[in-house]
Coordinates of C-alpha atoms in Angstrom, one line a residue:
Chain A
M1 CA 26.1 27.8 15.5
N2 CA 28.8 25.3 15.0
E3 CA 27.4 23.0 17.8
I4 CA 24.0 23.1 16.2
A5 CA 25.5 22.0 12.9
T6 CA 27.2 19.1 14.5
V7 CA 24.0 18.0 16.3
R8 CA 22.1 18.1 13.1
D9 CA 24.9 16.1 11.4
V10 CA 24.7 13.4 14.1
V11 CA 21.0 13.2 13.8
A12 CA 21.2 12.9 10.0
I13 CA 23.9 10.2 10.3
V14 CA 21.8 8.2 12.8
L15 CA 18.8 8.4 10.5
V16 CA 20.8 7.3 7.4
L17 CA 22.2 4.3 9.3
A18 CA 18.8 3.3 10.6
G19 CA 17.3 3.6 7.1
A20 CA 20.2 1.6 5.6
F21 CA 19.7 -1.1 8.3
L22 CA 16.0 -1.3 7.4
C23 CA 17.0 -1.9 3.8
L24 CA 19.3 -4.7 4.8
T25 CA 16.6 -6.4 6.9
A26 CA 14.3 -6.0 4.0
G27 CA 16.7 -8.0 1.8
L28 CA 17.1 -10.6 4.5
G29 CA 13.4 -10.9 5.1
L30 CA 12.9 -11.3 1.3
L31 CA 15.2 -14.2 1.4
R32 CA 14.1 -15.9 4.6
F33 CA 10.3 -15.6 4.5
H34 CA 8.2 -18.3 3.1
D35 CA 5.7 -17.0 0.6
V36 CA 4.7 -14.0 -1.4
L37 CA 2.5 -12.5 1.2
T38 CA 5.1 -12.6 4.0
R39 CA 7.8 -11.4 1.7
M40 CA 5.5 -8.5 0.9
H41 CA 5.7 -7.5 4.5
A42 CA 9.4 -7.4 4.3
G43 CA 9.2 -5.4 1.1
T44 CA 6.9 -2.6 2.5
K45 CA 9.3 -2.0 5.3
P46 CA 12.1 -0.2 3.5
Q47 CA 9.6 1.4 1.2
V48 CA 7.9 3.2 4.0
L49 CA 10.0 3.7 7.1
G50 CA 13.5 3.3 5.6
I51 CA 13.1 5.7 2.8
L52 CA 11.3 8.1 5.0
L53 CA 14.2 8.2 7.5
I54 CA 16.7 8.7 4.7
M55 CA 14.6 11.4 3.2
V56 CA 14.5 13.2 6.6
A57 CA 18.2 12.9 6.8
G58 CA 18.6 14.4 3.3
A59 CA 16.3 17.2 4.2
I60 CA 18.4 17.9 7.3
R61 CA 21.7 17.8 5.4
L62 CA 20.7 19.5 2.1
Q63 CA 20.6 23.2 1.7
G64 CA 18.2 24.9 -0.6
W65 CA 14.4 24.6 -0.5
S66 CA 13.9 23.1 -3.9
A67 CA 15.7 19.8 -3.1
I68 CA 13.8 19.6 0.2
W69 CA 10.5 20.1 -1.5
M70 CA 11.4 17.4 -4.0
L71 CA 12.4 15.0 -1.2
L72 CA 9.0 15.7 0.4
L73 CA 7.3 14.9 -2.9
V74 CA 9.2 11.6 -3.2
A75 CA 8.2 10.7 0.4
A76 CA 4.6 11.5 -0.4
F77 CA 4.6 9.5 -3.6
Q78 CA 6.1 6.5 -1.8
M79 CA 3.5 6.7 0.9
L80 CA 0.7 7.0 -1.6
T81 CA 1.9 4.3 -4.0
A82 CA 3.4 1.6 -1.8
P83 CA 0.1 0.4 -0.4
V84 CA -1.5 0.3 -3.8
S85 CA 1.1 -1.9 -5.4
A86 CA 1.4 -4.1 -2.2
H87 CA -2.4 -4.6 -2.2
M88 CA -2.5 -5.4 -5.9
I89 CA 0.4 -7.9 -5.7
S90 CA -0.9 -9.6 -2.6
R91 CA -4.4 -9.9 -4.0
V92 CA -3.1 -11.6 -7.1
A93 CA -0.9 -13.8 -5.0
Y94 CA -3.9 -14.9 -3.0
R95 CA -6.1 -15.5 -6.0
R96 CA -3.4 -17.6 -7.7
R97 CA -3.1 -19.7 -4.5
H98 CA 0.5 -18.7 -4.1
V99 CA 0.2 -18.9 -0.4
R100 CA 1.5 -21.4 2.1
R101 CA -1.8 -22.3 3.5
D102 CA -0.2 -24.6 6.1
L103 CA 1.5 -21.7 7.7
L104 CA -1.7 -19.7 8.1
L105 CA -3.2 -19.8 11.5
V106 CA -6.5 -18.5 10.4
D107 CA -7.8 -18.0 6.9
E108 CA -11.1 -16.2 7.1
I109 CA -11.5 -15.6 3.4
R110 CA -12.2 -19.3 2.9
S111 CA -12.7 -20.7 6.3
G112 CA -11.8 -24.3 6.3
E113 CA -14.9 -26.0 5.0
S114 CA -14.4 -25.5 1.3
V115 CA -11.9 -27.9 -0.1
D116 CA -9.2 -26.3 -2.2
R117 CA -9.7 -28.3 -5.3
V118 CA -9.1 -25.6 -7.9
Y119 CA -5.4 -25.3 -7.6
R120 CA -3.4 -28.0 -5.9
G121 CA -0.4 -27.2 -4.0
D122 CA 1.8 -24.2 -4.3
E123 CA 2.3 -23.8 -8.0
P124 CA 4.3 -20.9 -9.3
A125 CA 2.1 -18.0 -10.0
D126 CA 3.1 -17.8 -13.6
A127 CA 2.1 -21.3 -14.4
P128 CA -1.2 -21.3 -16.1
P129 CA -3.8 -23.7 -14.7
E130 CA -4.4 -26.8 -16.6
Q131 CA -8.1 -26.1 -17.5
P132 CA -8.6 -22.4 -17.0
A133 CA -12.3 -22.2 -17.7
A134 CA -13.3 -25.2 -15.6
S135 CA -11.2 -24.1 -12.6
L136 CA -12.5 -20.6 -12.9
R137 CA -16.1 -21.9 -12.8
A138 CA -15.3 -24.0 -9.8
S139 CA -13.8 -21.1 -8.0
R140 CA -16.8 -18.9 -8.8
R141 CA -19.1 -21.6 -7.5
E142 CA -17.0 -21.7 -4.3
D143 CA -17.2 -17.9 -4.0
Q144 CA -20.9 -17.8 -4.5
A145 CA -21.8 -20.7 -2.2
P146 CA -21.4 -19.1 1.2
S147 CA -22.4 -15.5 0.4
G148 CA -25.2 -15.6 -2.1
G149 CA -23.2 -14.1 -5.0
S150 CA -21.5 -10.8 -4.5
P151 CA -19.7 -9.5 -7.5
R152 CA -16.0 -9.7 -7.5
A153 CA -14.6 -6.7 -5.7
G154 CA -11.8 -6.1 -8.1
E155 CA -13.2 -5.2 -11.4
Chain B
M1 CA 32.4 10.5 8.0
T2 CA 34.2 7.9 5.9
A3 CA 33.1 5.2 8.3
V4 CA 29.5 6.3 8.0
Y5 CA 29.8 6.1 4.2
W6 CA 31.1 2.6 4.4
A7 CA 28.6 1.4 6.9
A8 CA 25.6 2.8 5.1
Y9 CA 26.7 1.6 1.7
A10 CA 27.7 -1.9 3.1
M11 CA 24.2 -2.3 4.5
L12 CA 22.5 -1.1 1.4
G13 CA 24.7 -3.3 -0.8
G14 CA 24.1 -6.3 1.4
G15 CA 20.3 -5.7 1.2
A16 CA 20.5 -5.3 -2.6
L17 CA 22.6 -8.5 -2.9
L18 CA 20.1 -10.5 -0.9
T19 CA 17.3 -9.0 -3.0
L20 CA 19.2 -10.1 -6.1
V21 CA 19.4 -13.6 -4.7
R22 CA 15.6 -13.7 -4.3
L23 CA 15.2 -12.2 -7.7
A24 CA 17.3 -15.1 -9.2
L25 CA 15.7 -17.8 -7.0
G26 CA 12.2 -16.6 -6.8
P27 CA 10.0 -19.5 -7.6
S28 CA 7.3 -17.3 -9.2
L29 CA 6.8 -14.2 -11.1
L30 CA 5.3 -12.4 -8.1
D31 CA 8.3 -13.1 -6.0
R32 CA 10.4 -11.5 -8.7
V33 CA 8.0 -8.5 -8.8
V34 CA 8.4 -8.0 -5.1
A35 CA 12.1 -8.4 -5.3
T36 CA 12.4 -5.9 -8.2
D37 CA 10.3 -3.4 -6.2
V38 CA 12.5 -3.7 -3.2
L39 CA 15.6 -3.5 -5.3
L40 CA 14.4 -0.2 -6.8
V41 CA 13.6 1.2 -3.4
I42 CA 17.1 0.2 -2.2
I43 CA 18.6 1.9 -5.2
S44 CA 16.7 5.1 -4.5
A45 CA 17.7 4.8 -0.8
G46 CA 21.3 4.6 -2.0
L47 CA 20.8 7.7 -4.1
A48 CA 19.2 9.5 -1.2
V49 CA 22.1 8.5 1.1
Y50 CA 24.5 9.9 -1.3
A51 CA 22.6 13.1 -1.6
A52 CA 22.4 13.4 2.2
L53 CA 26.0 12.6 3.0
A54 CA 27.7 14.5 0.1
R55 CA 25.3 17.4 0.3
D56 CA 24.7 17.0 -3.4
P57 CA 21.2 17.7 -4.6
T58 CA 21.7 16.8 -8.2
V59 CA 20.4 13.2 -7.8
V60 CA 17.2 14.3 -6.2
P61 CA 15.2 14.4 -9.5
V62 CA 16.4 10.9 -10.2
L63 CA 14.8 9.8 -7.0
V64 CA 11.4 11.1 -8.2
V65 CA 11.7 9.1 -11.4
V66 CA 12.9 5.9 -9.8
S67 CA 10.2 5.9 -7.1
L68 CA 7.4 6.4 -9.7
L69 CA 8.9 3.9 -12.0
A70 CA 8.9 1.2 -9.3
F71 CA 5.2 1.8 -8.7
V72 CA 4.2 1.7 -12.4
G73 CA 6.3 -1.4 -13.0
S74 CA 5.0 -3.5 -10.2
V75 CA 1.4 -2.4 -10.7
S76 CA 1.5 -3.2 -14.4
V77 CA 3.0 -6.6 -13.8
A78 CA 0.4 -7.3 -11.1
R79 CA -2.4 -6.4 -13.5
Y80 CA -0.9 -8.5 -16.2
I81 CA -0.8 -11.6 -13.9
G82 CA -4.3 -10.9 -12.6
G83 CA -5.5 -10.6 -16.1
M84 CA -4.2 -14.0 -16.9
L85 CA -6.2 -15.3 -14.1
V86 CA -9.5 -13.5 -14.4
H87 CA -10.0 -12.3 -17.9
A88 CA -8.6 -15.0 -20.1
P89 CA -11.0 -17.8 -19.1
A90 CA -13.9 -15.4 -18.8
A91 CA -14.4 -15.4 -22.6
D92 CA -15.5 -19.0 -22.8
D93 CA -17.3 -18.8 -19.5
R94 CA -19.7 -16.2 -20.6
G95 CA -22.2 -18.5 -22.4
E96 CA -23.0 -20.4 -19.3
E97 CA -23.7 -17.5 -17.0
G98 CA -26.6 -16.1 -19.1
R99 CA -26.5 -12.5 -17.8
Chain C
M1 CA -31.0 26.3 -23.7
T2 CA -29.2 23.0 -24.2
V3 CA -25.9 24.6 -23.4
E4 CA -26.9 25.5 -19.9
P5 CA -27.1 22.0 -18.3
A6 CA -23.8 21.1 -20.1
R7 CA -22.1 24.1 -18.7
S8 CA -23.4 23.5 -15.2
A9 CA -22.4 19.9 -15.5
L10 CA -18.9 21.0 -16.4
G11 CA -18.9 23.5 -13.5
H12 CA -20.1 20.7 -11.2
Q13 CA -17.3 18.5 -12.4
L14 CA -14.7 21.1 -12.0
R15 CA -15.9 21.9 -8.4
H16 CA -15.8 18.2 -7.6
Q17 CA -12.3 18.0 -8.9
L18 CA -10.9 21.1 -7.3
P19 CA -8.8 19.2 -4.7
L20 CA -7.3 17.1 -7.4
L21 CA -6.5 20.3 -9.4
V22 CA -4.9 22.0 -6.4
W23 CA -2.8 18.8 -5.8
L24 CA -1.7 18.6 -9.4
V25 CA -0.6 22.3 -9.4
L26 CA 1.2 21.7 -6.2
V27 CA 3.0 18.7 -7.5
W28 CA 3.9 20.6 -10.7
N29 CA 5.4 23.4 -8.7
L30 CA 7.3 21.1 -6.4
L31 CA 8.7 19.2 -9.4
W32 CA 10.0 22.4 -10.8
G33 CA 11.5 23.2 -7.4
T34 CA 11.1 26.9 -7.6
W35 CA 8.1 29.2 -7.1
S36 CA 7.2 31.5 -9.9
W37 CA 4.1 32.8 -11.6
A38 CA 5.0 31.0 -14.8
N39 CA 5.2 27.7 -13.0
L40 CA 1.8 28.4 -11.4
L41 CA 0.1 29.3 -14.7
S42 CA 1.6 26.4 -16.6
G43 CA 0.7 24.1 -13.7
I44 CA -2.9 25.2 -13.9
V45 CA -2.9 24.6 -17.7
V46 CA -1.4 21.1 -17.3
A47 CA -3.7 20.2 -14.4
L48 CA -6.8 21.3 -16.4
A49 CA -5.6 19.3 -19.4
V50 CA -5.0 16.2 -17.3
T51 CA -8.4 16.4 -15.5
L52 CA -10.3 17.1 -18.6
L53 CA -8.6 14.6 -20.9
L54 CA -8.3 11.8 -18.3
P55 CA -11.4 12.2 -16.1
L56 CA -11.7 10.3 -12.9
P57 CA -14.9 9.4 -11.1
P58 CA -15.6 12.1 -8.5
V59 CA -15.1 11.3 -4.8
V60 CA -18.4 11.1 -3.2
G61 CA -18.7 12.9 0.1
G62 CA -15.7 15.0 0.6
T63 CA -13.7 15.3 3.8
H64 CA -14.5 17.0 7.0
L65 CA -11.2 17.6 8.7
H66 CA -11.1 17.4 12.5
P67 CA -7.8 18.8 13.7
V68 CA -7.7 16.9 17.0
G69 CA -8.7 13.7 15.4
L70 CA -6.1 14.3 12.7
V71 CA -3.3 14.8 15.2
V72 CA -4.4 11.7 17.1
F73 CA -4.5 9.7 13.9
L74 CA -1.2 10.8 12.6
G75 CA 0.5 10.3 16.0
Y76 CA -0.8 6.7 16.3
F77 CA 0.1 6.1 12.7
F78 CA 3.7 7.1 13.1
L79 CA 4.0 5.2 16.4
D80 CA 2.5 2.1 14.7
L81 CA 4.9 2.6 11.8
V82 CA 8.0 2.7 13.9
R83 CA 6.9 0.0 16.3
S84 CA 5.8 -2.6 13.7
A85 CA 8.8 -1.9 11.5
A86 CA 11.1 -2.6 14.4
L87 CA 9.0 -5.8 15.1
V88 CA 9.2 -7.0 11.5
A89 CA 12.9 -6.2 11.4
W90 CA 13.5 -8.2 14.5
Q91 CA 11.6 -11.1 13.1
T92 CA 13.8 -11.2 10.0
I93 CA 17.0 -11.2 11.9
R94 CA 16.2 -13.5 14.8
P95 CA 17.3 -17.1 14.4
G96 CA 13.9 -18.6 15.0
G97 CA 12.4 -17.1 11.9
I98 CA 8.9 -15.7 11.6
G99 CA 5.9 -17.1 13.3
R100 CA 2.7 -18.1 11.6
S101 CA 0.6 -15.5 9.9
A102 CA -3.1 -15.3 9.4
I103 CA -5.7 -13.9 7.1
I104 CA -8.5 -12.2 9.0
R105 CA -11.7 -10.6 7.8
V106 CA -12.8 -7.5 9.6
Q107 CA -16.3 -6.1 9.4
L108 CA -16.0 -2.3 9.3
R109 CA -18.7 0.2 10.3
T110 CA -18.1 3.1 7.9
D111 CA -19.7 3.2 4.5
S112 CA -17.7 5.9 2.7
D113 CA -15.4 5.2 -0.3
L114 CA -12.9 7.8 0.9
L115 CA -12.7 6.7 4.5
L116 CA -12.4 3.0 3.5
T117 CA -9.6 4.0 1.2
I118 CA -7.8 5.8 3.9
V119 CA -8.3 2.9 6.3
A120 CA -6.9 0.4 3.8
E121 CA -4.0 2.6 2.8
S122 CA -2.9 3.3 6.4
L123 CA -3.3 -0.4 7.3
T124 CA -1.1 -1.5 4.4
L125 CA 1.5 1.2 5.0
V126 CA 2.2 -0.2 8.5
P127 CA 4.5 -3.2 8.1
G128 CA 2.9 -6.4 9.4
S129 CA -0.5 -6.0 7.8
V130 CA -1.4 -6.0 4.1
V131 CA -5.0 -5.6 2.9
I132 CA -5.6 -8.4 0.5
D133 CA -9.2 -7.9 -0.5
M134 CA -12.1 -5.6 0.2
D135 CA -15.7 -6.4 -0.2
R136 CA -17.3 -3.0 -0.7
E137 CA -20.9 -4.2 -0.4
R138 CA -20.5 -6.0 2.9
R139 CA -17.8 -3.5 4.1
T140 CA -15.3 -6.1 5.0
L141 CA -11.5 -6.0 4.7
S142 CA -9.5 -9.1 4.3
I143 CA -6.1 -8.5 5.9
H144 CA -3.0 -10.6 6.0
V145 CA -1.3 -10.1 9.3
L146 CA 2.2 -11.3 10.3
H147 CA 3.2 -13.0 13.5
V148 CA 0.2 -14.3 15.3
R149 CA 0.7 -17.0 17.9
N150 CA -2.8 -17.9 18.9
L151 CA -6.4 -16.9 18.5
E152 CA -6.1 -14.2 21.2
D153 CA -3.5 -12.5 18.9
V154 CA -6.0 -12.7 16.1
E155 CA -8.7 -11.0 18.1
R156 CA -6.2 -8.3 19.3
R157 CA -5.3 -7.6 15.7
R158 CA -8.9 -7.3 14.8
A159 CA -9.5 -4.9 17.6
A160 CA -6.5 -2.9 16.4
V161 CA -8.0 -2.6 12.9
L162 CA -11.3 -1.4 14.3
A163 CA -9.4 1.1 16.5
E164 CA -7.6 2.4 13.4
E165 CA -10.9 2.7 11.6
E166 CA -12.3 4.7 14.5
R167 CA -9.3 7.1 14.4
V168 CA -9.7 7.6 10.7
V169 CA -13.4 8.3 11.0
R170 CA -12.8 10.7 13.9
A171 CA -10.1 12.5 11.8
F172 CA -11.9 12.7 8.4
G173 CA -15.5 11.6 8.8
S174 CA -18.7 13.6 8.9
A175 CA -20.9 13.7 12.0
D176 CA -23.2 10.9 10.7
E177 CA -20.2 8.6 10.2
I178 CA -18.9 9.3 13.7
A179 CA -22.3 8.5 15.1
A180 CA -22.3 5.3 13.1
L181 CA -19.3 4.2 15.0
A182 CA -21.5 3.5 18.0
H183 CA -23.4 0.8 16.1
A184 CA -22.1 -2.8 16.3
P185 CA -20.4 -3.8 13.1
G186 CA -23.2 -6.3 12.1
E187 CA -26.3 -4.2 12.5
A188 CA -25.8 -1.4 10.0
P189 CA -28.3 1.4 10.2
T190 CA -28.6 1.7 6.4
G191 CA -30.2 -1.7 6.1
T192 CA -27.6 -3.1 3.7
G193 CA -26.7 -5.6 6.4
R194 CA -25.8 -9.2 6.1
R195 CA -27.9 -11.7 4.2
T196 CA -29.0 -14.8 5.8
P197 CA -26.9 -17.7 4.7

């Protein structure tokens, strides 16, 4: 019985350390990566695997079912909500042209031929465009040109 | 056990510190949203580490609240920024479209 | 006479939202942490109030669970999770920094809201790929993938996305949807295929 307890403790400690290490690399990646989309990859990492590992460690160490059920609930919430917020943020990031296009190998949303004249450069996402209506019309025209006008998928 | 405490909290603290740097530097609002999201996740990871190492289940309900709060916060900011892009100009664009 | 359609509509709505109700009651009980009849009853009341006051559009189609497919899907999912988390972590700490990324557009074969949602969620959960946009009509996902070196890598990632879709459909899809996997992505049997440019 005692040995089993120590094995469980060692497993829990390893899981905790691995999860904490993933959180550290998330901070590092957030600092080192170039644009919002790549930083988003660094951000989803602790949110999914790191917190999952630490939750498993907590479930191993804690006694009493109520805490374990609640940890399970937190893990389920994280796995349900993390993709949604990641998707929403990265979609807005792409639409606001807050992407380092020069670091993209392939961009199949707008593949090459359409000149990016709506927003120039890599403006901060919270800077409003100079002429919102005109730039929106231009971007709609760009959207409709290759495809024959599909409605925007978001709204 | 003390060494484990120190190692885990050092890594979590380092990650939180780096995230704070990105939060301060972040050239755009979206970078800051991502950084805040990660910071809240690291905070909840720290709470979970405490619960696991000290065998103390009192902070577990806080985890539920923090994880849901992170989601609601980042989604609402993302919707806000997206609204600035899509909805605001759509009002004076409507006359031209005709349908 | 006029009450009858309304009541059947309400029943229809309730039957469609039964999984949501069960999930809400489950969450309520898990949040309380203990099992008791009072928690169950109050959970049912709260779940009914939530679903009636804040109605959601019903999920068309429903799931068909295939146990073997589900096990395969979950196994690959967790394997992918661990492998790509390790990969992204290595890219953050290695001195060379990250490589280039890419935005790829993948034509999917399935045409169900629920399955597309599961595919997109599981793709985004795995570090290294984030779904940016989704064209529901043309059934394409736009995915930002990290660390591609050349065009072969791009094709490999695209094949990985299609394999993920196949696992999801084999785990949750109906017989028709599994049969639709055999078709090539472009020639959809429903006729809503691509327009000529």
